[in-house]
PDB file of C-alpha atoms in Angstrom:
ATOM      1  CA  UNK A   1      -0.892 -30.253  12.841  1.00 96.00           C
ATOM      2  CA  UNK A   2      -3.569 -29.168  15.535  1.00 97.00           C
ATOM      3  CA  UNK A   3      -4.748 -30.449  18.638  1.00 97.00           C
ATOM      4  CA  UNK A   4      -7.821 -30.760  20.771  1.00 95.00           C
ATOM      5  CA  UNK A   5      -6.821 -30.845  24.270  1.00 95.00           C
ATOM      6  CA  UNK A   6      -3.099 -31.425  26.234  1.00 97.00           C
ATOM      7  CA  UNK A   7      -3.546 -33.382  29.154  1.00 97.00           C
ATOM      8  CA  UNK A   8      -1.337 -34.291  31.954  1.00 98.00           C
ATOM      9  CA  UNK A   9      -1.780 -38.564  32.045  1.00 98.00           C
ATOM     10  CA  UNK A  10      -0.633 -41.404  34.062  1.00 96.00           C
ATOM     11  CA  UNK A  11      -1.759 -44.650  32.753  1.00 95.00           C
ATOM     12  CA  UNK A  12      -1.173 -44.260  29.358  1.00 97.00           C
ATOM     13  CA  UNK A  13       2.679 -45.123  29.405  1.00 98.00           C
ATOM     14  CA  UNK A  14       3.210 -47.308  32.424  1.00 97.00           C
ATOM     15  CA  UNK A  15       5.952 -45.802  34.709  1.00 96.00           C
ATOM     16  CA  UNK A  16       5.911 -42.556  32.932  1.00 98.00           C
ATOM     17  CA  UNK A  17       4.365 -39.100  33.462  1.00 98.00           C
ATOM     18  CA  UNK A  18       3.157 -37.830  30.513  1.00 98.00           C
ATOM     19  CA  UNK A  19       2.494 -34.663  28.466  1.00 98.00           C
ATOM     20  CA  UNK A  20      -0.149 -35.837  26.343  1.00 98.00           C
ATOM     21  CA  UNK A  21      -1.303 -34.200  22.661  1.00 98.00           C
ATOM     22  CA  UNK A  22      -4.436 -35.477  21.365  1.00 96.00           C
ATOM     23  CA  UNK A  23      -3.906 -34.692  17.726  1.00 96.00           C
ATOM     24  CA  UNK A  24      -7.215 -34.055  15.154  1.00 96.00           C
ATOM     25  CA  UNK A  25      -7.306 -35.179  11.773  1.00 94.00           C
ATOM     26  CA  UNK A  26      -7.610 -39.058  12.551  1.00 93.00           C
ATOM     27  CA  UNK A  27      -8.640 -40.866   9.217  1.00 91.00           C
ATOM     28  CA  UNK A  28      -9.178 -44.121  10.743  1.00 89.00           C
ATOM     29  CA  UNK A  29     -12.796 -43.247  12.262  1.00 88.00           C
ATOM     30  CA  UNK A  30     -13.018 -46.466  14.134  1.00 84.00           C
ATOM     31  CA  UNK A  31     -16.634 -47.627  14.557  1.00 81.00           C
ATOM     32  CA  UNK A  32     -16.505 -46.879  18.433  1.00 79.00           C
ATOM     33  CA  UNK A  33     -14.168 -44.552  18.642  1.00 82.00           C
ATOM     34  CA  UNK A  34     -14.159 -42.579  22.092  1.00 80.00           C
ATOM     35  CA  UNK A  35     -13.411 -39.344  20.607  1.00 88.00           C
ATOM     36  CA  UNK A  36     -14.799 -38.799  17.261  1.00 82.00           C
ATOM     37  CA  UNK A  37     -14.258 -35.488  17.632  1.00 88.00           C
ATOM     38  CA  UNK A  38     -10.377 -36.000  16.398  1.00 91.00           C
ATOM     39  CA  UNK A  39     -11.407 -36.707  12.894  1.00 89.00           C
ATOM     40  CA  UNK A  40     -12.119 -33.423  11.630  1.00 90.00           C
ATOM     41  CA  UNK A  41      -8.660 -32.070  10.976  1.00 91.00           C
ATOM     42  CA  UNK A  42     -10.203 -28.314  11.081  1.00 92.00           C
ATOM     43  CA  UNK A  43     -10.818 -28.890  14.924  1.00 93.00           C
ATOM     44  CA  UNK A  44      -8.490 -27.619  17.632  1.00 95.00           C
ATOM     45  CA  UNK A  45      -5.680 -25.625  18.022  1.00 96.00           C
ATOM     46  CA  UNK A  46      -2.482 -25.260  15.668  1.00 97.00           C
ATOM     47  CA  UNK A  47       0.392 -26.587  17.525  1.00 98.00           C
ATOM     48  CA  UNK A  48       3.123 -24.319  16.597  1.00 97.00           C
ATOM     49  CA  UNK A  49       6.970 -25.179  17.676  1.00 97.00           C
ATOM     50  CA  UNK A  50       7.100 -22.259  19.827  1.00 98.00           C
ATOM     51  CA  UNK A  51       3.714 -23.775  21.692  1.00 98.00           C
ATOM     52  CA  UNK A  52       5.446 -27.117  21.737  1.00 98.00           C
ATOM     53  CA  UNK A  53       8.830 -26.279  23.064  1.00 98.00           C
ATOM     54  CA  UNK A  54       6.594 -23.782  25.806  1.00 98.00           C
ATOM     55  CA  UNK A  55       4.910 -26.277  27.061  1.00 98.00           C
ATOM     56  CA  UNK A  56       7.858 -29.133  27.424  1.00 98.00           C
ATOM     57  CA  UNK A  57       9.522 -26.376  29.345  1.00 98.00           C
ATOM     58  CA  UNK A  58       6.538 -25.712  31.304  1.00 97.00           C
ATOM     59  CA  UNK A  59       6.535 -29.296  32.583  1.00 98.00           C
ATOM     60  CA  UNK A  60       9.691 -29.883  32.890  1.00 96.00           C
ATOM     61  CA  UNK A  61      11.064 -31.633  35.801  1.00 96.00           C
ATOM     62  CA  UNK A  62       7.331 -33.141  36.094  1.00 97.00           C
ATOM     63  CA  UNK A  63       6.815 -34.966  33.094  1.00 98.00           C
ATOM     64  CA  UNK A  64       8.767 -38.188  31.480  1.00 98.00           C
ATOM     65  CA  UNK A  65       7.391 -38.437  28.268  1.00 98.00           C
ATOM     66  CA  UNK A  66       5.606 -36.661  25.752  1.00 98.00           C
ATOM     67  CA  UNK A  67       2.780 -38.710  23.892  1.00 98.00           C
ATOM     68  CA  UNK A  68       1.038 -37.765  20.954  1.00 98.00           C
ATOM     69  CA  UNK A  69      -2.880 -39.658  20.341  1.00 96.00           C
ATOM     70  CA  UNK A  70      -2.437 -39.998  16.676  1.00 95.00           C
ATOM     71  CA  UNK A  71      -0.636 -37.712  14.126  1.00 95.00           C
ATOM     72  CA  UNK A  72       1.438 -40.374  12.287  1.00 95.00           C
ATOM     73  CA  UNK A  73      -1.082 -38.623   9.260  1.00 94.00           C
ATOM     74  CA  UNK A  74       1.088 -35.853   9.114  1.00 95.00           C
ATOM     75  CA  UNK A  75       4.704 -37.225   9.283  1.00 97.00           C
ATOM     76  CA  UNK A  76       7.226 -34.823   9.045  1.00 97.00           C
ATOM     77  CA  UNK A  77       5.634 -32.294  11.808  1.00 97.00           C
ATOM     78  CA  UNK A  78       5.069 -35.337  13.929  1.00 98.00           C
ATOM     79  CA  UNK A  79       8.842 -36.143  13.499  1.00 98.00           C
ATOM     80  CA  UNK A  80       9.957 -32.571  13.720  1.00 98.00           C
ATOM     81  CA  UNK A  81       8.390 -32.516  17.208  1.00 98.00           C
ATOM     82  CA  UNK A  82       9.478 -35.483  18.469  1.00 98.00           C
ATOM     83  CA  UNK A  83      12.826 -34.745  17.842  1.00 98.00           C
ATOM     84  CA  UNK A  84      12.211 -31.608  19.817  1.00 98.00           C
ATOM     85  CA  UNK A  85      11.199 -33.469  22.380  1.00 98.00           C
ATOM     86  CA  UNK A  86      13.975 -36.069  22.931  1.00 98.00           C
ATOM     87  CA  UNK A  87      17.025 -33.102  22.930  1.00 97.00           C
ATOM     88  CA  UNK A  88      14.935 -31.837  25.678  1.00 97.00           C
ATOM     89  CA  UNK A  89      15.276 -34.987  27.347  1.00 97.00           C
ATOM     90  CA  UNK A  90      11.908 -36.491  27.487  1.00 98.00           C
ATOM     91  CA  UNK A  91      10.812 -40.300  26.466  1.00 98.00           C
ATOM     92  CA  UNK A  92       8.417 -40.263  23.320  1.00 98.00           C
ATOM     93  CA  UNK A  93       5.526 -42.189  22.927  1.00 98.00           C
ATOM     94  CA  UNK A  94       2.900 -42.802  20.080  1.00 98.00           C
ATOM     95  CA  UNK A  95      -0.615 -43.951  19.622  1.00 97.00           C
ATOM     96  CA  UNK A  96      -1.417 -45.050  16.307  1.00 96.00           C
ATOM     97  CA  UNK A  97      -4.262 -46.602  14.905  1.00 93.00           C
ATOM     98  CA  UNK A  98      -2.014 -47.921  12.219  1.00 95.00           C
ATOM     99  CA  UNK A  99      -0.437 -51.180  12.537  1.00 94.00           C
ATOM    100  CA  UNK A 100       3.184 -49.700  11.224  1.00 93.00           C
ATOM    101  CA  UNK A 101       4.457 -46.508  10.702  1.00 95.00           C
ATOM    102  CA  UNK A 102       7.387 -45.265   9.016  1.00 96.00           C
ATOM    103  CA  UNK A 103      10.742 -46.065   9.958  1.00 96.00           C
ATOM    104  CA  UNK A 104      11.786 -42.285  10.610  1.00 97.00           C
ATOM    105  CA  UNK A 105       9.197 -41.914  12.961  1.00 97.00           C
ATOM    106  CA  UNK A 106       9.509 -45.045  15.186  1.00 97.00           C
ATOM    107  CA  UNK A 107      13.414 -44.020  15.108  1.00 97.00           C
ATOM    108  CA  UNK A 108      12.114 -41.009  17.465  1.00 98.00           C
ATOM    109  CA  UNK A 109      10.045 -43.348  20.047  1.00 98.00           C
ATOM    110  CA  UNK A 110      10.615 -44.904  23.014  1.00 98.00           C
ATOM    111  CA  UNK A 111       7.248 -46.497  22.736  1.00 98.00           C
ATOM    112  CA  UNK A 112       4.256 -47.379  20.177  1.00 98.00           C
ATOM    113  CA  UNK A 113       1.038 -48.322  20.535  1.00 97.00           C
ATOM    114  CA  UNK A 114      -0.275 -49.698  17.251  1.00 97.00           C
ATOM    115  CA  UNK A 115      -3.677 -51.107  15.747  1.00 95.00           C
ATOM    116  CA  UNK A 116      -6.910 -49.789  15.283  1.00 91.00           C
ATOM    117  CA  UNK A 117      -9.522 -49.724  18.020  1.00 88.00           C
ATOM    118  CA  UNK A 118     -11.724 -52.753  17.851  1.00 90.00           C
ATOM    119  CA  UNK A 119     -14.795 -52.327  20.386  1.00 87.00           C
ATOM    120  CA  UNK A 120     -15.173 -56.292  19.976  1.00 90.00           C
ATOM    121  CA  UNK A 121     -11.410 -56.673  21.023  1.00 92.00           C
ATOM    122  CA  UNK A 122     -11.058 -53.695  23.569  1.00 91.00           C
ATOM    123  CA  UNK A 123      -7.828 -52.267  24.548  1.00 92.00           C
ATOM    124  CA  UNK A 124      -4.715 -52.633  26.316  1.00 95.00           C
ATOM    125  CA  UNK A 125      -6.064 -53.622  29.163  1.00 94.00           C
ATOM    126  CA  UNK A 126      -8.002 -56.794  27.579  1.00 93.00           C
ATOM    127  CA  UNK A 127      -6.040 -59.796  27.398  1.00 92.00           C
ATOM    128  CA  UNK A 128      -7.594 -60.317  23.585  1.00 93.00           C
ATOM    129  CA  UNK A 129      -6.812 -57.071  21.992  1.00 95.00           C
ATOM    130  CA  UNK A 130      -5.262 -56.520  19.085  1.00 95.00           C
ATOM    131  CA  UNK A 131      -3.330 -53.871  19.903  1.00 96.00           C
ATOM    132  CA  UNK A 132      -0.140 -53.747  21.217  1.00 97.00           C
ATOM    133  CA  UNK A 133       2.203 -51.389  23.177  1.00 98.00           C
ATOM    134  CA  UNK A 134       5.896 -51.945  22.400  1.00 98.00           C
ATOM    135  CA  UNK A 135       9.417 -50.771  23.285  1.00 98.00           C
ATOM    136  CA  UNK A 136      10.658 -49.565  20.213  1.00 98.00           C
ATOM    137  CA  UNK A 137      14.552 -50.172  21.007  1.00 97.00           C
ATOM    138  CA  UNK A 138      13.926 -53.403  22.278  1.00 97.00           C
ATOM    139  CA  UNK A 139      11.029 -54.495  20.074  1.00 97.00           C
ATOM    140  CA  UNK A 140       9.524 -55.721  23.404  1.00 98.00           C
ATOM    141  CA  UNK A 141       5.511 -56.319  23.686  1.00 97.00           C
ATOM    142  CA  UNK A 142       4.390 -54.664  27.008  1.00 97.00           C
ATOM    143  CA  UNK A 143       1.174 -55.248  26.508  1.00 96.00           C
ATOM    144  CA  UNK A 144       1.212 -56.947  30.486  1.00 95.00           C
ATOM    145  CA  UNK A 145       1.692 -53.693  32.149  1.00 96.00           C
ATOM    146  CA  UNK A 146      -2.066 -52.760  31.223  1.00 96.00           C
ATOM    147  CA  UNK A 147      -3.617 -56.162  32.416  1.00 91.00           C
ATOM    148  CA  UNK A 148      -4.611 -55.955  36.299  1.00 83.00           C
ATOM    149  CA  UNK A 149      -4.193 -59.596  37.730  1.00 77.00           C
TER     150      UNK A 149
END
């Protein structure tokens, strides 16, 4: 699995401080798509475990959660580091394009975002999207936390 930038963000899981891993090798290639650059799966950086767990520790204390943009494509490292990530204590959170993922992956979130971008739809933040931003244990849509009144 390799990534093209980590970013510190604040919006992107409402109440939470996140480490965020922008993973390459999308194969959805969404007509629209703000970062095309994530589809090539050569681009980036290889996000080894020893990376990973550095740069949890590194924010420890700071951060909340740990998100990953994308990398339900690759499964079992995507589980492997969220697992990681919970025993270190952090919330997980991911952004898929999909509109399910496996059920050993959502076992390791706190939160999902699912469906593919639709530029005719827009995103959270549009009342008519058709994505949607849950709380896995609860099943609960929070899509309302992203709509200003």
């Amino acid at each position: 699995m390799r990534f093209a930038q980590i970013e510190i963000v604040l919006q992107e899981v409402p109440g939470e401080v996140s480490i965020c891993f922008s993973i390459t090798g999308c194969p959805l290639h969404c007509d629209g798509c703000h970062s095309p650059y994530l589809w090539k799966k050569t681009n980036g950086e290889l996000l080894t475990t020893t990376l990973f767990r550095d740069i949890l520790l590194q924010y420890k204390g700071f951060a909340t959660c740990v998100l990953f943009m994308g990398g339900e494509w690759e499964p079992q490292q995507l589980e492997k580091l969220l697992k990681i990530a919970k025993i270190d204590g952090y919330k997980t959170c991911l952004y898929s394009g999909y509109e399910s993922i496996p059920q050993f992956l959502k076992q390791q979130l706190t939160y999902i975002k699912t469906g593919a971008w639709n530029k005719n739809l827009k995103g959270l933040d549009h009342p008519n999207t058709n994505q949607k931003f849950t709380e896995v244990a609860t099943g609960k849509n929070l899509n309302h936390l992203f709509i200003r009144p």
